Amino acid sequence: MAKQLFSKFDQTLFSRSYLVTIGLLLMSISTLILSALEGIDSTSYILLSLIFTMGLLSLCVGFIVSKSKIDTWADAFSKHEISIIVVVLSVPIYLVMYKGRQALIRARNSQHP
């Protein structure tokens, strides 16, 4: 199964899953910190809102940006060594997106005789 999956590896789809993973991580971390803090000052609230907005932007870019620009965006987001952890975390999202795309292709092919 792994050999078959890696033979059809799609770099663009993996870049999309990478950006979606970053977006989900940033949004969830900022939400968890915001819910854990009792008394929060305006500076911390603004900082957490900016982190949440960056995560939302990354999530939207992962789904909306064209094929020609997605690799550039993913490369810009992966300049730090910590990105290897995000790459490992994005593998399950890649598999879900890959299987979803395959199911969509099969559904489209079955509708057109």
Coordinates of C-alpha atoms in Angstrom, one line a residue:
M1 CA 0.0 0.0 0.0
A2 CA 2.8 2.5 0.9
K3 CA 4.7 1.7 -2.3
Q4 CA 1.6 2.3 -4.4
L5 CA 0.9 5.6 -2.5
F6 CA 4.4 6.9 -2.9
S7 CA 4.5 6.0 -6.6
K8 CA 1.6 8.4 -7.1
F9 CA 2.9 11.1 -4.6
D10 CA 1.6 14.5 -5.5
Q11 CA 3.8 17.4 -4.3
T12 CA 1.1 20.0 -4.9
L13 CA -1.4 18.1 -2.7
F14 CA 1.2 17.6 0.0
S15 CA 1.9 21.4 -0.1
R16 CA -1.8 22.0 0.4
S17 CA -2.0 19.5 3.3
Y18 CA 1.1 21.2 4.8
L19 CA -0.5 24.7 4.7
V20 CA -3.8 23.3 6.1
T21 CA -1.9 21.7 8.9
I22 CA -0.2 24.9 9.8
G23 CA -3.5 26.7 9.7
L24 CA -5.2 24.2 12.0
L25 CA -2.2 24.3 14.4
L26 CA -2.1 28.1 14.6
M27 CA -5.9 28.3 15.0
S28 CA -6.1 25.6 17.7
I29 CA -3.1 26.8 19.7
S30 CA -4.4 30.4 19.8
T31 CA -7.9 29.2 20.8
L32 CA -6.5 26.9 23.5
I33 CA -4.4 29.7 25.0
L34 CA -7.3 32.1 24.9
S35 CA -9.6 29.7 26.7
A36 CA -6.9 28.8 29.3
L37 CA -6.2 32.4 30.3
E38 CA -8.5 33.8 33.0
G39 CA -7.7 37.5 32.9
I40 CA -6.3 38.6 29.6
D41 CA -5.1 42.1 28.7
S42 CA -5.7 43.7 25.3
T43 CA -2.1 43.2 24.1
S44 CA -2.3 39.4 24.6
Y45 CA -5.8 39.3 23.0
I46 CA -4.6 41.2 19.9
L47 CA -1.5 38.9 19.6
L48 CA -3.7 35.8 19.9
S49 CA -6.1 37.2 17.4
L50 CA -3.3 37.8 14.9
I51 CA -2.1 34.3 15.4
F52 CA -5.6 33.0 14.8
T53 CA -5.9 35.2 11.7
M54 CA -2.6 33.9 10.3
G55 CA -3.8 30.3 10.8
L56 CA -7.1 31.1 9.0
L57 CA -5.1 32.7 6.2
S58 CA -2.9 29.6 5.9
L59 CA -6.0 27.4 5.9
C60 CA -7.6 29.4 3.1
V61 CA -4.4 29.6 1.1
G62 CA -4.1 25.8 1.4
F63 CA -7.6 25.3 -0.2
I64 CA -7.8 28.3 -2.6
V65 CA -4.5 29.1 -4.2
S66 CA -3.7 27.8 -7.6
K67 CA -1.5 24.9 -8.5
S68 CA 1.3 27.2 -9.8
K69 CA 1.6 29.1 -6.5
I70 CA 0.9 26.6 -3.8
D71 CA 4.5 25.2 -3.7
T72 CA 5.9 28.8 -3.3
W73 CA 3.5 29.4 -0.4
A74 CA 4.5 26.1 1.2
D75 CA 8.2 26.8 0.7
A76 CA 7.8 30.2 2.4
F77 CA 6.1 28.6 5.4
S78 CA 8.8 26.0 5.8
K79 CA 12.0 27.9 6.4
H80 CA 12.5 26.8 10.0
E81 CA 13.8 23.5 11.3
I82 CA 10.5 23.0 13.3
S83 CA 8.7 22.5 10.0
I84 CA 9.8 18.8 10.0
I85 CA 7.3 18.3 12.8
V86 CA 4.6 19.9 10.8
V87 CA 5.5 17.7 7.8
V88 CA 5.1 14.6 9.9
L89 CA 1.7 15.9 11.2
S90 CA 0.5 16.8 7.7
V91 CA 0.9 13.2 6.4
P92 CA -2.5 12.1 7.7
I93 CA -4.2 15.2 6.2
Y94 CA -2.4 14.4 2.9
L95 CA -3.8 10.8 3.0
V96 CA -7.3 12.1 3.7
M97 CA -7.1 14.6 0.9
Y98 CA -5.6 12.0 -1.5
K99 CA -8.3 9.5 -0.8
G100 CA -11.0 12.2 -1.1
R101 CA -9.7 13.3 -4.4
Q102 CA -9.6 9.7 -5.7
A103 CA -13.2 9.2 -4.5
L104 CA -14.2 12.4 -6.3
I105 CA -12.5 11.3 -9.5
R106 CA -14.3 7.9 -9.4
A107 CA -17.6 9.6 -8.8
R108 CA -17.1 11.9 -11.7
N109 CA -16.1 9.0 -14.0
S110 CA -19.1 7.0 -13.0
Q111 CA -21.5 9.8 -13.8
H112 CA -20.1 10.2 -17.3
P113 CA -20.7 7.0 -19.4

